[in-house]
Amino acid sequence: MSDSGFRLLGPADLTDLRCRAPKNRELLDYWLGKRGARRMPSRSDIDPTEIPDLLPHIMMTELTYEPFRARYRLVGTEIVTFAQFDFTNQYADALQFQDEDTFDYAGCYRQVADAGGPGIGLSHWRVKGNATRWIEFMICPLSQDDRVVTQCIATEDYEPLNLLERESLDPVAKR
């Protein structure tokens, strides 16, 4: 993915997808292994002890319908560091993230829920010196009955930033 945006992954992507951030490919491979012959794994299939290197980059979201909302149930420490705000238990549509693309993260979760398959996104943020840096994220659905997506596991990773760039980021805020 070269420009900002979000897209669902097709069958060829599941084996051949190249990510800017290797942690996103690692999550996809883990999710595929847990899925097996099903459309998607369940939350009980996810074992944090199997993915210790991913944990700082992991988000777990809970999805509700009517109206559709995505609530962050767990936000990894690296994500909290970059966000400068622990948005655990907050809804995606109630937060103003740092990206300059005014990304609709709740809409990304909705696409994953509707498709029952994973998606990848790329967003950008502006840092000190007016430079632009990228954020790549992967969202993978989870389901108790292999039909309705009830949760998602996601990763987020960043273009490396120097200390001044990290300190120049605006914190995530409630809308």
XYZ file of C-alpha atoms in Angstrom:
175
model
C 0.000 0.000 0.000
C 1.644 3.217 -1.112
C -0.846 5.983 -0.281
C -3.090 6.666 2.669
C -6.184 4.552 2.852
C -7.692 1.310 4.053
C -8.492 -1.822 2.117
C -9.754 -5.276 2.804
C -7.371 -8.102 1.995
C -8.159 -10.484 -0.838
C -7.156 -14.160 -1.017
C -3.817 -13.407 -2.740
C -2.927 -10.853 -0.052
C -3.187 -13.472 2.664
C -0.035 -15.173 1.392
C 1.749 -12.460 -0.595
C 1.053 -9.213 1.286
C 4.161 -7.158 1.941
C 3.820 -4.706 4.799
C 5.892 -1.634 5.572
C 5.769 -2.706 9.198
C 6.726 -6.384 9.758
C 4.587 -6.478 12.928
C 1.477 -6.191 10.771
C 2.497 -9.189 8.663
C 3.285 -11.057 11.884
C -0.246 -10.420 13.166
C -1.771 -11.533 9.875
C 0.265 -14.769 9.909
C -0.735 -15.415 13.542
C -4.417 -14.748 12.729
C -4.270 -17.071 9.712
C -2.740 -19.834 11.843
C -5.454 -19.455 14.486
C -8.191 -19.326 11.855
C -7.430 -22.731 10.410
C -10.310 -23.873 8.152
C -12.752 -21.312 9.602
C -13.509 -17.829 8.255
C -11.980 -16.295 11.387
C -10.722 -17.342 14.825
C -12.478 -16.565 18.100
C -11.149 -14.425 20.938
C -10.483 -17.583 22.955
C -8.039 -18.723 20.243
C -5.792 -15.724 20.900
C -3.026 -16.454 23.414
C -0.913 -13.397 24.321
C 1.974 -15.623 25.440
C 2.352 -16.730 21.808
C 2.915 -13.181 20.519
C 5.003 -11.356 23.154
C 6.824 -9.173 20.596
C 3.494 -7.928 19.231
C 1.866 -7.056 22.564
C 3.086 -3.426 22.737
C 1.565 -2.894 19.259
C -1.753 -4.736 19.834
C -5.243 -3.303 20.167
C -8.278 -5.405 21.028
C -11.629 -3.909 20.124
C -15.148 -4.948 20.976
C -17.814 -4.340 18.344
C -21.450 -3.524 18.980
C -24.219 -3.167 16.436
C -27.308 -0.940 16.149
C -25.573 1.439 16.155
C -22.235 0.091 15.054
C -19.391 1.097 17.373
C -15.842 -0.100 18.031
C -14.574 0.183 21.614
C -10.892 -0.253 22.394
C -10.710 -2.855 25.154
C -6.910 -3.080 25.227
C -4.297 -0.700 23.834
C -0.637 -1.753 23.768
C 2.040 0.279 25.513
C 3.812 1.380 22.310
C 0.513 2.669 20.915
C -0.175 4.537 24.164
C 3.325 6.070 23.996
C 2.759 7.378 20.463
C -0.819 8.462 21.196
C 0.217 10.170 24.449
C -3.114 8.940 25.774
C -4.349 5.536 26.897
C -7.612 5.238 24.993
C -8.580 1.890 26.504
C -12.400 1.715 26.904
C -12.903 4.617 24.478
C -14.912 4.383 21.246
C -13.098 4.908 17.939
C -15.709 7.403 16.742
C -15.287 9.493 19.901
C -11.551 10.120 19.454
C -9.546 12.597 17.421
C -6.375 10.844 16.334
C -3.144 12.550 15.294
C -3.180 11.656 11.618
C -3.541 14.370 9.038
C -5.776 12.188 6.877
C -8.755 12.534 9.279
C -9.058 8.784 9.089
C -12.360 7.104 9.940
C -11.068 4.258 12.110
C -14.599 3.227 13.121
C -15.344 2.894 9.397
C -12.328 0.601 8.984
C -13.652 -1.647 11.751
C -17.060 -1.605 10.066
C -15.551 -2.776 6.767
C -13.756 -5.643 8.540
C -16.954 -6.599 10.391
C -19.045 -6.548 7.205
C -16.509 -8.590 5.232
C -15.503 -10.992 8.010
C -11.923 -10.632 6.811
C -8.803 -8.614 7.638
C -7.817 -5.229 6.294
C -4.731 -3.037 6.182
C -4.443 0.715 6.415
C -1.878 3.432 6.007
C -2.192 6.892 7.475
C 0.151 9.848 7.877
C 0.931 12.371 10.577
C 2.898 15.583 10.603
C 5.837 15.911 12.986
C 8.306 18.647 13.999
C 9.799 20.386 10.996
C 6.598 19.787 9.029
C 7.778 16.314 7.971
C 5.238 13.590 7.231
C 5.587 10.105 8.727
C 3.494 6.976 8.172
C 1.459 4.693 10.436
C 0.515 1.266 9.109
C -2.161 -0.819 10.808
C -3.770 -4.242 10.398
C -7.260 -5.164 11.641
C -8.263 -8.841 11.899
C -11.787 -9.990 12.873
C -12.709 -12.422 15.652
C -16.006 -14.281 16.030
C -17.551 -16.699 18.495
C -19.799 -18.308 15.858
C -17.657 -17.793 12.714
C -20.363 -15.489 11.303
C -20.780 -12.301 13.339
C -17.628 -10.325 14.104
C -17.727 -9.454 17.798
C -14.135 -8.361 18.359
C -11.025 -7.477 16.405
C -7.336 -7.790 17.069
C -5.242 -5.078 15.456
C -1.650 -3.928 15.260
C -0.255 -0.510 14.629
C 3.338 0.325 13.790
C 5.110 3.507 12.802
C 7.813 4.901 10.614
C 10.784 5.363 12.974
C 10.778 8.794 14.607
C 13.594 10.588 16.364
C 13.060 11.912 19.893
C 12.155 15.450 18.765
C 9.591 14.106 16.293
C 8.037 11.843 18.950
C 7.793 14.736 21.404
C 6.178 16.969 18.762
C 3.155 14.682 18.257
C -0.189 15.977 19.425
C -1.925 13.643 21.873
C -5.021 11.714 20.862
C -8.016 13.576 22.267
C -11.677 12.947 22.952
C -14.010 14.684 20.497
